[in-house]
Amino acid sequence: EPEVTQTPSHQVTQMGQEVILRCVPISNHLYFYWYRQILGQKVEFLVSFYNNEISEKSEIFDDQFSVERPDGSNFTLKIRSTKLEDSAMYFCASEKGAEETQYFGPGTRLLVL
Amino acid sequence: AQKITQTQPGMFVQEKEAVTLDCTYDTSDPSYGLFWYKQPSSGEMIFLIYQGSYDQQNATEGRYSLNFQKARKSANLVISASQLGDSAMYFCAMREGSDYKLSFGAGTTVTVRA
């Protein structure tokens, strides 16, 4: 069964460093998302992406964040200058069409020191 | 205001018994979808079941069923015949109208006892 994959599974970085989180959505899916979950808290929406552009973003998704689909398979989230409060689990999700079910990847656990 | 409310932070259930996880939602949009996801201790988010606001029947997927009460704005998840592998955090989520994003509740931790 096709699934969303994410790399790396864990990342430790120093405050102020740039990180790139990678996702490979399910191949015939057209809508892509990033969510994050700070330890012990609820899952929060960051950004949605469709047709090679951002379709919606939350107030969390400030200028430090960017997304890209550099080729036909990868979907990346870049955090330009990480802060301590960026430590969280980051989930990528994809869905086939609008208003369908979003399937989540296994997450990348990011720790900023 | 919270869009999704899950009032039970944690629940214990005996193996082979059923458990109901509460979820209430708040929206003024007549078109919406409700989702339940399971998050085991390993961290991944696993889709369980979906209910659309216009669906006439309650959704079912194997041992999972959704008790959808539209007038009360509730979408409770029922897990029947609990198994040890059901021990996890369960999240209720909603998508409103033509919105792309999911809004999640705080989650309920279920612990299945042998």
Coordinates of N, CA and C in Angstrom, one line a residue:
Chain A
E1 N 0.8 -1.2 0.0 CA 0.0 0.0 0.0 C 0.9 1.2 0.0
P2 N 0.6 2.2 -0.9 CA 1.5 3.4 -1.0 C 1.4 4.2 0.3
E3 N 2.5 4.8 0.7 CA 2.5 5.6 1.9 C 3.4 6.8 1.8
V4 N 3.1 7.8 2.6 CA 3.9 9.0 2.7 C 5.2 8.7 3.5
T5 N 6.3 9.1 3.0 CA 7.6 8.9 3.7 C 8.2 10.2 4.0
Q6 N 9.0 10.2 5.1 CA 9.7 11.4 5.5 C 11.1 11.1 6.0
T7 N 12.0 12.0 5.7 CA 13.4 11.9 6.1 C 13.9 13.3 6.6
P8 N 14.8 13.3 7.6 CA 15.1 12.2 8.4 C 14.0 11.9 9.4
S9 N 14.2 10.8 10.2 CA 13.2 10.5 11.2 C 13.5 11.4 12.4
H10 N 14.7 11.6 12.7 CA 15.1 12.5 13.8 C 16.2 13.5 13.3
Q11 N 16.1 14.7 13.8 CA 17.2 15.7 13.5 C 17.4 16.6 14.7
V12 N 18.7 16.7 15.0 CA 19.1 17.6 16.1 C 20.0 18.7 15.4
T13 N 19.7 19.9 15.8 CA 20.3 21.0 15.2 C 20.6 22.1 16.3
Q14 N 21.5 23.0 15.9 CA 21.8 24.1 16.8 C 20.9 25.3 16.5
M15 N 20.5 26.1 17.4 CA 19.7 27.3 17.2 C 20.4 28.1 16.2
G16 N 19.6 28.7 15.3 CA 20.1 29.5 14.2 C 20.5 28.8 12.9
Q17 N 20.6 27.5 13.0 CA 20.9 26.7 11.8 C 19.7 26.5 10.9
E18 N 19.9 26.3 9.7 CA 18.9 25.9 8.7 C 18.6 24.4 8.7
V19 N 17.4 24.0 8.6 CA 17.1 22.6 8.4 C 16.1 22.4 7.3
I20 N 16.3 21.3 6.6 CA 15.3 21.0 5.5 C 14.8 19.6 5.9
L21 N 13.4 19.6 6.0 CA 12.7 18.3 6.2 C 12.2 17.8 4.9
R22 N 12.3 16.6 4.7 CA 11.9 16.1 3.3 C 10.8 15.1 3.4
C23 N 10.0 15.1 2.4 CA 8.8 14.3 2.4 C 8.6 13.8 0.9
V24 N 8.2 12.5 0.8 CA 7.8 12.0 -0.5 C 6.3 11.6 -0.3
P25 N 5.4 12.4 -0.9 CA 4.0 12.1 -0.8 C 3.6 10.9 -1.6
I26 N 2.4 10.4 -1.5 CA 1.9 9.3 -2.3 C 1.8 9.8 -3.7
S27 N 2.2 8.9 -4.6 CA 2.5 9.4 -6.0 C 1.4 10.0 -6.8
N28 N 0.2 9.6 -6.6 CA -0.9 10.3 -7.4 C -1.6 11.3 -6.6
H29 N -1.1 11.8 -5.5 CA -1.7 12.8 -4.7 C -1.3 14.2 -5.2
L30 N -2.2 15.1 -5.0 CA -2.0 16.5 -5.6 C -2.0 17.6 -4.5
Y31 N -2.4 17.3 -3.3 CA -2.4 18.3 -2.3 C -1.4 17.8 -1.2
F32 N -0.7 18.8 -0.7 CA 0.4 18.4 0.3 C 0.4 19.4 1.4
Y33 N 0.7 18.9 2.6 CA 0.6 19.7 3.8 C 1.8 19.4 4.7
W34 N 2.0 20.4 5.6 CA 2.9 20.2 6.7 C 2.1 20.6 8.0
Y35 N 2.3 19.8 9.0 CA 1.7 20.0 10.3 C 2.9 19.9 11.3
R36 N 2.7 20.4 12.5 CA 3.7 20.1 13.5 C 3.0 19.8 14.8
Q37 N 3.7 19.1 15.7 CA 3.1 18.7 17.0 C 4.2 18.9 18.0
I38 N 4.1 20.0 18.8 CA 5.0 20.2 19.9 C 4.7 19.1 21.0
L39 N 5.7 18.6 21.6 CA 5.6 17.5 22.5 C 4.4 17.7 23.5
G40 N 3.5 16.7 23.5 CA 2.4 16.7 24.5 C 1.2 17.7 24.1
Q41 N 1.3 18.3 22.9 CA 0.3 19.2 22.5 C -0.4 18.7 21.2
K42 N -1.4 19.5 20.8 CA -2.2 19.1 19.6 C -1.4 19.3 18.3
V43 N -1.9 18.6 17.3 CA -1.3 18.8 16.0 C -1.8 20.1 15.4
E44 N -0.8 20.9 14.8 CA -1.1 22.2 14.3 C -0.8 22.3 12.8
F45 N -1.7 22.9 12.1 CA -1.5 23.1 10.7 C -0.4 24.2 10.4
L46 N 0.4 23.9 9.5 CA 1.4 24.9 9.1 C 1.1 25.5 7.7
V47 N 1.0 24.6 6.7 CA 0.9 25.1 5.3 C 0.3 24.0 4.4
S48 N -0.4 24.4 3.4 CA -0.9 23.5 2.4 C -0.4 24.0 1.0
F49 N -0.2 23.1 0.1 CA 0.5 23.3 -1.1 C -0.2 22.6 -2.2
Y50 N -0.6 23.3 -3.3 CA -1.3 22.7 -4.4 C -0.9 23.4 -5.7
N51 N -0.7 22.6 -6.8 CA -0.3 23.2 -8.1 C 0.9 24.1 -8.0
N52 N 1.9 23.6 -7.2 CA 3.2 24.3 -7.1 C 3.1 25.7 -6.4
E53 N 2.1 25.9 -5.6 CA 2.1 27.1 -4.8 C 1.4 26.9 -3.5
I54 N 1.6 27.7 -2.5 CA 1.0 27.7 -1.2 C -0.5 28.1 -1.4
S55 N -1.4 27.2 -0.9 CA -2.8 27.5 -1.0 C -3.3 28.1 0.3
E56 N -2.7 27.7 1.4 CA -3.1 28.3 2.7 C -1.9 28.2 3.7
K57 N -1.7 29.1 4.6 CA -0.7 29.0 5.6 C -1.2 29.5 6.9
S58 N -0.7 29.0 8.0 CA -1.1 29.5 9.4 C -0.2 30.6 9.8
E59 N -0.6 31.2 10.9 CA 0.2 32.3 11.4 C 1.6 31.8 12.0
I60 N 1.7 30.5 12.2 CA 2.9 29.9 12.6 C 3.9 30.0 11.5
F61 N 3.5 29.8 10.3 CA 4.3 29.8 9.1 C 4.7 31.1 8.7
D62 N 5.8 31.6 9.4 CA 6.2 33.0 9.1 C 7.4 32.9 8.1
D63 N 8.1 34.0 8.0 CA 9.1 34.2 7.0 C 10.3 33.2 7.2
Q64 N 10.4 32.6 8.3 CA 11.5 31.6 8.6 C 11.2 30.3 7.9
F65 N 9.9 30.1 7.5 CA 9.5 28.8 6.9 C 9.4 29.0 5.4
S66 N 9.7 27.9 4.6 CA 9.4 27.9 3.2 C 9.1 26.5 2.8
V67 N 8.4 26.3 1.8 CA 8.1 24.9 1.2 C 8.4 24.9 -0.2
E68 N 8.8 23.8 -0.7 CA 9.1 23.6 -2.1 C 8.8 22.2 -2.6
R69 N 8.5 22.1 -3.9 CA 8.4 20.8 -4.5 C 9.4 20.8 -5.6
P70 N 10.6 20.5 -5.3 CA 11.7 20.7 -6.3 C 11.7 19.8 -7.5
D71 N 11.0 18.6 -7.3 CA 10.8 17.7 -8.5 C 9.5 17.1 -8.4
G72 N 9.3 16.0 -9.2 CA 7.9 15.4 -9.2 C 7.6 14.6 -8.0
S73 N 8.6 14.4 -7.1 CA 8.2 13.5 -6.0 C 8.5 14.1 -4.6
N74 N 9.4 14.9 -4.4 CA 9.7 15.4 -3.1 C 9.0 16.7 -2.8
F75 N 8.7 16.9 -1.5 CA 8.1 18.1 -0.9 C 8.9 18.4 0.3
T76 N 9.4 19.6 0.4 CA 10.3 20.0 1.5 C 9.8 21.1 2.3
L77 N 10.2 21.1 3.6 CA 9.9 22.2 4.5 C 11.3 22.7 5.0
K78 N 11.5 24.0 4.7 CA 12.8 24.6 5.2 C 12.5 25.5 6.3
I79 N 13.3 25.4 7.4 CA 13.3 26.4 8.4 C 14.6 27.1 8.4
R80 N 14.6 28.4 8.1 CA 15.8 29.1 7.8 C 16.7 29.3 8.9
S81 N 16.2 29.7 10.0 CA 17.1 30.0 11.2 C 16.3 29.4 12.4
T82 N 16.6 28.2 12.8 CA 15.8 27.5 13.8 C 15.9 28.2 15.2
K83 N 14.7 28.1 15.9 CA 14.7 28.6 17.3 C 14.4 27.4 18.2
L84 N 14.6 27.6 19.5 CA 14.3 26.6 20.4 C 12.9 26.1 20.3
E85 N 12.0 27.0 20.1 CA 10.5 26.7 20.1 C 10.1 26.0 18.8
D86 N 11.0 25.8 17.9 CA 10.7 25.0 16.7 C 10.9 23.5 16.9
S87 N 11.3 23.2 18.1 CA 11.4 21.7 18.5 C 10.1 21.1 18.5
A88 N 9.9 20.1 17.7 CA 8.5 19.5 17.5 C 8.7 18.3 16.6
M89 N 7.6 17.6 16.5 CA 7.4 16.6 15.4 C 6.8 17.2 14.3
Y90 N 7.4 17.1 13.1 CA 6.8 17.7 11.9 C 6.3 16.6 11.0
F91 N 5.0 16.7 10.6 CA 4.3 15.7 9.8 C 4.1 16.3 8.4
C92 N 4.3 15.5 7.4 CA 3.9 15.8 6.1 C 2.6 15.0 5.8
A93 N 1.7 15.5 5.1 CA 0.5 14.8 4.7 C 0.2 15.0 3.2
S94 N -0.5 14.1 2.6 CA -0.9 14.3 1.2 C -2.3 13.7 1.0
E95 N -3.0 14.3 0.0 CA -4.3 13.7 -0.3 C -4.4 13.8 -1.9
K96 N -5.3 12.9 -2.3 CA -5.5 12.7 -3.8 C -6.2 13.9 -4.4
G97 N -7.3 14.3 -3.7 CA -8.1 15.4 -4.3 C -8.5 16.3 -3.1
A98 N -9.1 17.4 -3.5 CA -9.6 18.3 -2.5 C -10.7 17.6 -1.7
E99 N -10.7 17.9 -0.4 CA -11.7 17.4 0.6 C -11.7 15.8 0.6
E100 N -10.6 15.2 0.4 CA -10.5 13.8 0.6 C -9.7 13.6 1.9
T101 N -9.2 12.4 2.1 CA -8.6 12.0 3.3 C -7.1 12.4 3.2
Q102 N -6.6 13.0 4.2 CA -5.1 13.3 4.3 C -4.4 12.1 4.9
Y103 N -3.4 11.6 4.3 CA -2.6 10.6 4.8 C -1.2 11.2 5.3
F104 N -0.9 10.8 6.5 CA 0.3 11.4 7.1 C 1.5 10.5 7.0
G105 N 2.7 11.1 6.9 CA 3.9 10.4 7.0 C 4.2 10.1 8.5
P106 N 5.4 9.4 8.7 CA 5.7 9.0 10.1 C 6.3 10.1 10.9
G107 N 6.6 11.3 10.3 CA 7.0 12.4 11.1 C 8.6 12.5 11.1
T108 N 9.0 13.8 11.3 CA 10.4 14.0 11.6 C 10.5 14.7 13.0
R109 N 11.2 14.1 13.9 CA 11.3 14.7 15.2 C 12.5 15.7 15.2
L110 N 12.2 17.0 15.3 CA 13.3 18.0 15.3 C 13.5 18.5 16.7
L111 N 14.8 18.5 17.0 CA 15.2 19.1 18.3 C 16.2 20.2 18.1
V112 N 15.9 21.4 18.6 CA 16.8 22.5 18.4 C 17.4 22.8 19.8
L113 N 18.7 22.8 19.8 CA 19.5 23.0 21.0 C 20.1 24.4 21.1
Chain B
A1 N -12.4 30.3 19.8 CA -13.1 29.1 20.4 C -12.5 27.9 19.7
Q2 N -12.5 26.8 20.5 CA -12.0 25.6 20.0 C -12.9 25.0 19.0
K3 N -12.3 24.6 17.9 CA -13.1 23.9 16.8 C -13.4 22.5 17.2
I4 N -12.5 21.8 17.8 CA -12.6 20.4 18.2 C -12.3 20.3 19.7
T5 N -13.2 19.7 20.4 CA -13.0 19.5 21.8 C -13.0 18.0 22.1
Q6 N -12.0 17.5 22.7 CA -11.9 16.2 23.2 C -11.7 16.3 24.7
T7 N -12.7 15.9 25.5 CA -12.7 16.2 26.9 C -12.0 15.1 27.8
Q8 N -11.8 14.0 27.2 CA -11.2 12.9 28.0 C -9.7 12.8 27.7
P9 N -8.8 13.3 28.6 CA -7.4 13.2 28.4 C -6.9 11.8 28.3
G10 N -7.5 10.9 29.2 CA -7.0 9.5 29.2 C -8.1 8.6 29.6
M11 N -8.0 7.4 29.0 CA -9.0 6.3 29.3 C -8.4 5.0 29.4
F12 N -8.9 4.2 30.3 CA -8.5 2.8 30.4 C -9.6 1.9 30.0
V13 N -9.3 0.8 29.3 CA -10.3 -0.1 28.8 C -9.7 -1.5 28.9
Q14 N -10.6 -2.4 29.3 CA -10.2 -3.8 29.4 C -10.2 -4.4 28.0
E15 N -9.2 -5.3 27.8 CA -9.1 -6.0 26.5 C -10.4 -6.7 26.2
K16 N -10.8 -6.6 24.9 CA -12.0 -7.2 24.3 C -13.3 -6.4 24.6
E17 N -13.2 -5.3 25.4 CA -14.3 -4.5 25.6 C -14.3 -3.3 24.6
A18 N -15.5 -2.6 24.6 CA -15.6 -1.5 23.7 C -15.3 -0.2 24.5
V19 N -14.8 0.8 23.7 CA -14.6 2.1 24.4 C -15.1 3.2 23.4
T20 N -15.6 4.2 24.0 CA -16.1 5.4 23.2 C -15.3 6.6 23.6
L21 N -14.8 7.2 22.5 CA -14.0 8.4 22.7 C -14.8 9.6 22.2
D22 N -14.9 10.6 23.1 CA -15.8 11.7 22.8 C -15.1 12.8 21.9
C23 N -15.9 13.4 21.0 CA -15.4 14.5 20.2 C -16.6 15.4 19.9
T24 N -16.5 16.7 20.3 CA -17.5 17.6 19.8 C -16.8 18.7 19.0
Y25 N -17.6 19.3 18.1 CA -17.0 20.2 17.2 C -17.8 21.5 17.1
D26 N -17.2 22.5 16.5 CA -17.9 23.8 16.4 C -17.7 24.3 15.0
T27 N -18.7 24.5 14.3 CA -18.6 25.1 12.9 C -20.0 25.6 12.5
S28 N -20.0 26.7 11.7 CA -21.2 27.2 11.2 C -21.3 26.8 9.7
D29 N -20.3 26.1 9.2 CA -20.4 25.7 7.8 C -21.2 24.5 7.7
P30 N -22.2 24.4 6.8 CA -23.0 23.2 6.6 C -22.2 22.0 6.0
S31 N -21.1 22.3 5.4 CA -20.3 21.3 4.8 C -19.0 21.1 5.5
Y32 N -18.8 19.9 6.1 CA -17.6 19.7 6.8 C -17.3 18.2 6.9
G33 N -16.1 17.8 7.2 CA -15.7 16.4 7.4 C -15.0 16.2 8.7
L34 N -15.3 15.1 9.3 CA -14.7 14.7 10.6 C -13.8 13.5 10.4
F35 N -12.7 13.5 11.0 CA -11.7 12.4 10.9 C -11.3 12.0 12.3
W36 N -10.9 10.7 12.4 CA -10.2 10.2 13.5 C -8.9 9.6 13.1
Y37 N -7.8 10.0 13.9 CA -6.5 9.5 13.6 C -6.0 8.8 14.9
K38 N -5.1 7.8 14.7 CA -4.5 7.1 15.9 C -3.0 7.4 15.8
Q39 N -2.5 7.8 17.0 CA -1.0 8.0 17.1 C -0.4 7.1 18.2
P40 N 0.2 6.0 17.8 CA 0.8 5.1 18.7 C 2.1 5.8 19.3
S41 N 2.7 5.1 20.3 CA 3.8 5.7 20.9 C 5.0 6.0 20.0
S42 N 5.0 5.3 18.9 CA 6.1 5.5 17.9 C 5.9 6.8 17.1
G43 N 4.8 7.4 17.2 CA 4.6 8.8 16.8 C 3.9 9.0 15.5
E44 N 3.7 8.0 14.6 CA 3.1 8.2 13.3 C 1.6 8.5 13.5
M45 N 1.0 9.1 12.5 CA -0.5 9.4 12.6 C -1.2 8.5 11.5
I46 N -2.1 7.7 12.0 CA -2.7 6.7 11.2 C -4.2 7.1 11.0
F47 N -4.6 7.2 9.8 CA -6.0 7.5 9.5 C -6.9 6.3 9.9
L48 N -8.0 6.6 10.6 CA -8.9 5.5 11.0 C -10.3 5.6 10.3
I49 N -10.9 6.7 10.3 CA -12.3 6.8 9.8 C -12.7 8.2 9.5
Y50 N -13.6 8.3 8.6 CA -14.1 9.6 8.1 C -15.6 9.7 8.1
Q51 N -16.1 10.9 8.5 CA -17.6 11.1 8.4 C -17.8 12.4 7.7
G52 N -18.6 12.5 6.7 CA -19.0 13.7 6.0 C -20.2 14.3 6.6
S53 N -20.4 15.6 6.6 CA -21.6 16.2 7.2 C -22.9 15.8 6.6
Y54 N -22.8 15.5 5.3 CA -24.0 15.1 4.6 C -24.2 13.6 4.5
D55 N -23.3 12.8 5.1 CA -23.5 11.4 5.1 C -24.7 11.0 5.9
Q56 N -25.6 10.2 5.4 CA -26.8 9.8 6.1 C -26.5 8.7 7.1
Q57 N -25.5 7.9 6.9 CA -25.2 6.8 7.8 C -23.9 7.1 8.6
N58 N -23.9 6.5 9.8 CA -22.6 6.6 10.5 C -21.6 5.7 9.9
A59 N -20.3 6.3 9.8 CA -19.2 5.6 9.2 C -18.8 4.4 10.0
T60 N -18.4 3.3 9.4 CA -17.8 2.2 10.0 C -16.6 1.7 9.2
E61 N -15.5 1.3 10.0 CA -14.3 0.7 9.3 C -13.8 -0.4 10.3
G62 N -14.2 -1.6 10.0 CA -13.8 -2.7 10.8 C -14.3 -2.5 12.2
R63 N -13.3 -2.5 13.2 CA -13.7 -2.4 14.6 C -14.0 -0.9 15.0
Y64 N -13.8 0.0 14.1 CA -14.1 1.4 14.4 C -15.4 1.8 13.8
S65 N -16.2 2.5 14.6 CA -17.4 3.2 14.1 C -17.5 4.6 14.7
L66 N -18.2 5.4 14.0 CA -18.3 6.8 14.4 C -19.8 7.0 14.7
N67 N -20.0 7.5 15.9 CA -21.4 7.8 16.4 C -21.6 9.3 16.1
F68 N -22.2 9.6 14.9 CA -22.3 11.0 14.4 C -23.7 11.5 14.9
Q69 N -23.7 12.5 15.7 CA -24.9 13.1 16.1 C -24.9 14.6 15.7
K70 N -25.4 14.9 14.6 CA -25.2 16.2 13.9 C -25.8 17.3 14.8
A71 N -27.0 17.1 15.3 CA -27.7 18.2 16.1 C -26.9 18.5 17.3
R72 N -26.2 17.5 17.9 CA -25.4 17.8 19.1 C -24.0 18.1 18.7
K73 N -23.6 18.1 17.5 CA -22.3 18.4 17.0 C -21.3 17.5 17.7
S74 N -21.6 16.2 17.7 CA -20.6 15.3 18.2 C -20.3 14.2 17.2
A75 N -19.1 13.6 17.3 CA -18.6 12.6 16.4 C -17.8 11.7 17.2
N76 N -18.4 10.8 18.0 CA -17.7 10.0 18.9 C -17.2 8.7 18.2
L77 N -16.0 8.3 18.5 CA -15.4 7.1 18.0 C -15.6 6.0 18.9
V78 N -16.1 4.9 18.4 CA -16.3 3.7 19.1 C -15.3 2.6 18.6
I79 N -14.5 2.1 19.5 CA -13.6 1.0 19.2 C -14.2 -0.2 19.9
S80 N -14.6 -1.2 19.1 CA -15.1 -2.4 19.6 C -14.0 -3.5 19.8
A81 N -14.3 -4.4 20.7 CA -13.4 -5.5 21.0 C -11.9 -5.0 21.1
S82 N -11.6 -4.2 22.0 CA -10.3 -3.6 22.2 C -9.2 -4.6 22.2
Q83 N -8.1 -4.2 21.6 CA -6.9 -5.1 21.6 C -5.7 -4.3 22.2
L84 N -4.7 -5.0 22.7 CA -3.6 -4.3 23.3 C -3.0 -3.3 22.3
G85 N -3.0 -3.6 21.1 CA -2.4 -2.8 20.1 C -3.2 -1.5 19.8
D86 N -4.4 -1.4 20.5 CA -5.2 -0.2 20.3 C -4.7 0.9 21.3
S87 N -3.8 0.6 22.2 CA -3.2 1.6 23.1 C -2.5 2.6 22.3
A88 N -3.0 3.9 22.4 CA -2.4 5.0 21.6 C -3.1 6.2 22.0
M89 N -2.7 7.3 21.4 CA -3.4 8.6 21.4 C -4.3 8.7 20.2
Y90 N -5.6 9.1 20.5 CA -6.5 9.3 19.4 C -6.9 10.7 19.2
F91 N -6.9 11.2 18.0 CA -7.2 12.6 17.7 C -8.4 12.6 16.8
C92 N -9.3 13.5 17.1 CA -10.4 13.9 16.3 C -10.0 15.2 15.5
A93 N -10.4 15.3 14.3 CA -10.0 16.4 13.4 C -11.2 16.8 12.5
M94 N -11.2 18.0 12.1 CA -12.3 18.5 11.3 C -11.7 19.4 10.1
R95 N -12.4 19.2 9.0 CA -12.1 20.1 7.9 C -13.4 20.8 7.6
E96 N -13.4 22.2 7.4 CA -14.6 22.9 7.2 C -14.7 23.4 5.8
G97 N -15.9 23.2 5.2 CA -16.2 23.8 3.9 C -15.1 23.5 2.9
S98 N -14.6 24.5 2.2 CA -13.6 24.3 1.2 C -12.2 24.6 1.7
D99 N -12.1 24.6 3.1 CA -10.8 24.8 3.7 C -9.9 23.6 3.5
Y100 N -8.7 23.8 3.3 CA -7.7 22.7 3.1 C -7.3 22.0 4.4
K101 N -7.1 22.8 5.4 CA -6.5 22.3 6.6 C -7.4 21.5 7.5
L102 N -6.8 20.6 8.3 CA -7.4 19.9 9.4 C -7.2 20.7 10.7
S103 N -8.2 20.8 11.5 CA -8.1 21.3 12.8 C -8.2 20.1 13.8
F104 N -7.3 20.0 14.7 CA -7.2 18.8 15.6 C -7.7 19.2 17.0
G105 N -8.2 18.1 17.6 CA -8.5 18.2 19.1 C -7.2 17.9 19.8
A106 N -7.3 18.0 21.2 CA -6.2 17.8 22.0 C -5.8 16.3 22.2
G107 N -6.7 15.4 21.8 CA -6.4 14.0 21.8 C -6.8 13.3 23.1
T108 N -7.0 12.0 23.0 CA -7.4 11.1 24.1 C -6.4 10.0 24.1
T109 N -5.8 9.7 25.3 CA -4.9 8.6 25.4 C -5.7 7.4 25.8
V110 N -5.6 6.3 25.1 CA -6.3 5.1 25.4 C -5.3 4.0 25.9
T111 N -5.5 3.4 27.0 CA -4.6 2.3 27.5 C -5.5 1.1 27.6
V112 N -5.2 0.0 26.9 CA -5.9 -1.2 26.9 C -5.2 -2.1 27.9
R113 N -5.9 -2.6 28.9 CA -5.4 -3.5 29.9 C -5.7 -5.0 29.6
A114 N -4.7 -5.8 29.8 CA -5.0 -7.3 29.5 C -5.8 -7.9 30.6

